[in-house]
Amino acid sequence: MNGEEKTANSRNMHATILAVLGIILVIVGAAIVYIPGAPMRGSGAGTASIVLGVVLLVIALLRFYYKRA
């Protein structure tokens, strides 16, 4: 029974880590896009970071939802 609890928690941990990484990427991307004078502004890195962050958030949400059931 202890092994089952550990497996369930590690699955939720993966979804949590993906969600945190996604949130960080979205914040960094928004900072690159919206802060005037940002070093990478205009290079497309901000938009790519936002898109990657949203994709990670969606994957985390789906993983968390389907591993719950």
Short mmCIF file of N, CA and C in Angstrom, two decimals:
data_model
loop_
_atom_site.label_atom_id
_atom_site.label_comp_id
_atom_site.label_asym_id
_atom_site.label_seq_id
_atom_site.Cartn_x
_atom_site.Cartn_y
_atom_site.Cartn_z
N MET A 1 0.83 -1.18 0.00
CA MET A 1 0.00 0.00 0.00
C MET A 1 0.87 1.25 0.00
N ASN A 2 2.01 1.19 0.62
CA ASN A 2 2.90 2.35 0.66
C ASN A 2 3.43 2.66 -0.74
N GLY A 3 3.67 1.63 -1.54
CA GLY A 3 4.15 1.84 -2.90
C GLY A 3 3.12 2.54 -3.77
N GLU A 4 1.85 2.23 -3.58
CA GLU A 4 0.80 2.88 -4.36
C GLU A 4 0.70 4.36 -4.02
N GLU A 5 0.83 4.70 -2.76
CA GLU A 5 0.76 6.11 -2.37
C GLU A 5 1.94 6.88 -2.95
N LYS A 6 3.11 6.27 -2.92
CA LYS A 6 4.29 6.94 -3.45
C LYS A 6 4.15 7.16 -4.96
N THR A 7 3.62 6.18 -5.67
CA THR A 7 3.43 6.32 -7.12
C THR A 7 2.43 7.42 -7.43
N ALA A 8 1.33 7.48 -6.70
CA ALA A 8 0.32 8.50 -6.94
C ALA A 8 0.88 9.89 -6.67
N ASN A 9 1.67 10.03 -5.61
CA ASN A 9 2.24 11.33 -5.30
C ASN A 9 3.27 11.76 -6.32
N SER A 10 4.06 10.83 -6.84
CA SER A 10 5.06 11.21 -7.83
C SER A 10 4.39 11.62 -9.14
N ARG A 11 3.26 11.04 -9.46
CA ARG A 11 2.54 11.46 -10.66
C ARG A 11 2.02 12.88 -10.50
N ASN A 12 1.50 13.20 -9.34
CA ASN A 12 1.06 14.56 -9.09
C ASN A 12 2.25 15.50 -9.04
N MET A 13 3.38 15.02 -8.57
CA MET A 13 4.59 15.85 -8.51
C MET A 13 5.03 16.25 -9.91
N HIS A 14 4.96 15.33 -10.86
CA HIS A 14 5.35 15.65 -12.24
C HIS A 14 4.44 16.73 -12.82
N ALA A 15 3.16 16.61 -12.57
CA ALA A 15 2.23 17.63 -13.05
C ALA A 15 2.50 18.97 -12.39
N THR A 16 2.84 18.96 -11.12
CA THR A 16 3.14 20.20 -10.40
C THR A 16 4.40 20.85 -10.95
N ILE A 17 5.42 20.05 -11.20
CA ILE A 17 6.67 20.59 -11.75
C ILE A 17 6.43 21.18 -13.13
N LEU A 18 5.67 20.50 -13.97
CA LEU A 18 5.36 21.03 -15.29
C LEU A 18 4.58 22.34 -15.19
N ALA A 19 3.64 22.40 -14.26
CA ALA A 19 2.86 23.62 -14.09
C ALA A 19 3.73 24.79 -13.62
N VAL A 20 4.63 24.54 -12.70
CA VAL A 20 5.52 25.60 -12.21
C VAL A 20 6.44 26.08 -13.33
N LEU A 21 7.00 25.17 -14.09
CA LEU A 21 7.84 25.56 -15.23
C LEU A 21 7.05 26.35 -16.26
N GLY A 22 5.81 25.94 -16.51
CA GLY A 22 4.96 26.66 -17.45
C GLY A 22 4.66 28.07 -16.98
N ILE A 23 4.37 28.24 -15.70
CA ILE A 23 4.09 29.57 -15.16
C ILE A 23 5.34 30.45 -15.26
N ILE A 24 6.49 29.89 -14.94
CA ILE A 24 7.74 30.66 -15.02
C ILE A 24 8.00 31.09 -16.46
N LEU A 25 7.81 30.19 -17.41
CA LEU A 25 8.03 30.54 -18.82
C LEU A 25 7.07 31.61 -19.30
N VAL A 26 5.81 31.54 -18.87
CA VAL A 26 4.85 32.56 -19.27
C VAL A 26 5.24 33.92 -18.69
N ILE A 27 5.66 33.96 -17.44
CA ILE A 27 6.07 35.22 -16.81
C ILE A 27 7.31 35.80 -17.49
N VAL A 28 8.30 34.96 -17.76
CA VAL A 28 9.52 35.42 -18.43
C VAL A 28 9.20 35.91 -19.84
N GLY A 29 8.36 35.18 -20.54
CA GLY A 29 7.97 35.60 -21.89
C GLY A 29 7.22 36.91 -21.89
N ALA A 30 6.31 37.08 -20.94
CA ALA A 30 5.58 38.34 -20.85
C ALA A 30 6.52 39.49 -20.51
N ALA A 31 7.51 39.23 -19.67
CA ALA A 31 8.48 40.27 -19.33
C ALA A 31 9.29 40.67 -20.55
N ILE A 32 9.68 39.70 -21.35
CA ILE A 32 10.45 40.01 -22.56
C ILE A 32 9.61 40.81 -23.54
N VAL A 33 8.35 40.45 -23.68
CA VAL A 33 7.49 41.11 -24.67
C VAL A 33 7.10 42.51 -24.23
N TYR A 34 6.77 42.69 -22.96
CA TYR A 34 6.14 43.94 -22.53
C TYR A 34 7.07 44.96 -21.88
N ILE A 35 8.25 44.58 -21.44
CA ILE A 35 9.15 45.55 -20.81
C ILE A 35 9.95 46.27 -21.89
N PRO A 36 9.81 47.58 -21.96
CA PRO A 36 10.59 48.33 -22.96
C PRO A 36 12.08 48.24 -22.65
N GLY A 37 12.88 48.03 -23.67
CA GLY A 37 14.32 47.95 -23.49
C GLY A 37 14.82 46.60 -23.03
N ALA A 38 13.96 45.60 -23.00
CA ALA A 38 14.39 44.26 -22.61
C ALA A 38 15.39 43.74 -23.66
N PRO A 39 16.44 43.05 -23.22
CA PRO A 39 17.51 42.65 -24.14
C PRO A 39 17.04 41.79 -25.32
N MET A 40 16.09 40.90 -25.11
CA MET A 40 15.68 39.98 -26.18
C MET A 40 14.39 40.44 -26.88
N ARG A 41 13.97 41.66 -26.60
CA ARG A 41 12.71 42.14 -27.17
C ARG A 41 12.83 42.24 -28.69
N GLY A 42 11.82 41.75 -29.37
CA GLY A 42 11.79 41.80 -30.83
C GLY A 42 12.42 40.58 -31.49
N SER A 43 12.98 39.67 -30.71
CA SER A 43 13.64 38.51 -31.31
C SER A 43 12.69 37.32 -31.47
N GLY A 44 11.53 37.39 -30.87
CA GLY A 44 10.60 36.27 -30.93
C GLY A 44 10.76 35.33 -29.75
N ALA A 45 11.76 35.56 -28.91
CA ALA A 45 12.00 34.69 -27.76
C ALA A 45 10.87 34.81 -26.74
N GLY A 46 10.32 36.00 -26.58
CA GLY A 46 9.22 36.20 -25.63
C GLY A 46 7.98 35.44 -26.05
N THR A 47 7.64 35.56 -27.32
CA THR A 47 6.47 34.85 -27.83
C THR A 47 6.67 33.34 -27.75
N ALA A 48 7.85 32.88 -28.11
CA ALA A 48 8.14 31.44 -28.04
C ALA A 48 8.06 30.95 -26.60
N SER A 49 8.54 31.76 -25.67
CA SER A 49 8.50 31.39 -24.25
C SER A 49 7.06 31.32 -23.75
N ILE A 50 6.24 32.27 -24.16
CA ILE A 50 4.83 32.26 -23.75
C ILE A 50 4.13 31.03 -24.31
N VAL A 51 4.35 30.73 -25.57
CA VAL A 51 3.70 29.57 -26.21
C VAL A 51 4.15 28.28 -25.53
N LEU A 52 5.44 28.14 -25.28
CA LEU A 52 5.95 26.94 -24.61
C LEU A 52 5.40 26.82 -23.19
N GLY A 53 5.29 27.94 -22.50
CA GLY A 53 4.73 27.93 -21.15
C GLY A 53 3.28 27.49 -21.14
N VAL A 54 2.50 27.97 -22.09
CA VAL A 54 1.09 27.58 -22.16
C VAL A 54 0.97 26.10 -22.50
N VAL A 55 1.82 25.61 -23.40
CA VAL A 55 1.80 24.19 -23.74
C VAL A 55 2.12 23.34 -22.51
N LEU A 56 3.13 23.75 -21.74
CA LEU A 56 3.46 23.01 -20.52
C LEU A 56 2.31 23.04 -19.51
N LEU A 57 1.64 24.18 -19.40
CA LEU A 57 0.49 24.26 -18.49
C LEU A 57 -0.64 23.33 -18.93
N VAL A 58 -0.90 23.26 -20.22
CA VAL A 58 -1.95 22.36 -20.71
C VAL A 58 -1.57 20.90 -20.47
N ILE A 59 -0.31 20.55 -20.73
CA ILE A 59 0.15 19.18 -20.47
C ILE A 59 0.03 18.85 -18.99
N ALA A 60 0.42 19.79 -18.13
CA ALA A 60 0.33 19.56 -16.69
C ALA A 60 -1.12 19.37 -16.26
N LEU A 61 -2.00 20.18 -16.80
CA LEU A 61 -3.42 20.06 -16.46
C LEU A 61 -3.98 18.71 -16.90
N LEU A 62 -3.67 18.31 -18.13
CA LEU A 62 -4.15 17.01 -18.62
C LEU A 62 -3.56 15.86 -17.82
N ARG A 63 -2.28 15.96 -17.51
CA ARG A 63 -1.63 14.89 -16.73
C ARG A 63 -2.24 14.79 -15.34
N PHE A 64 -2.45 15.93 -14.71
CA PHE A 64 -3.04 15.93 -13.38
C PHE A 64 -4.47 15.38 -13.41
N TYR A 65 -5.24 15.77 -14.41
CA TYR A 65 -6.63 15.34 -14.51
C TYR A 65 -6.74 13.84 -14.77
N TYR A 66 -5.95 13.33 -15.72
CA TYR A 66 -6.06 11.91 -16.08
C TYR A 66 -5.40 10.98 -15.07
N LYS A 67 -4.42 11.45 -14.34
CA LYS A 67 -3.81 10.61 -13.31
C LYS A 67 -4.66 10.57 -12.05
N ARG A 68 -5.55 11.55 -11.88
CA ARG A 68 -6.46 11.58 -10.74
C ARG A 68 -7.51 10.47 -10.83
N ALA A 69 -7.97 10.23 -12.05
CA ALA A 69 -9.07 9.26 -12.24
C ALA A 69 -8.62 7.83 -12.11
#
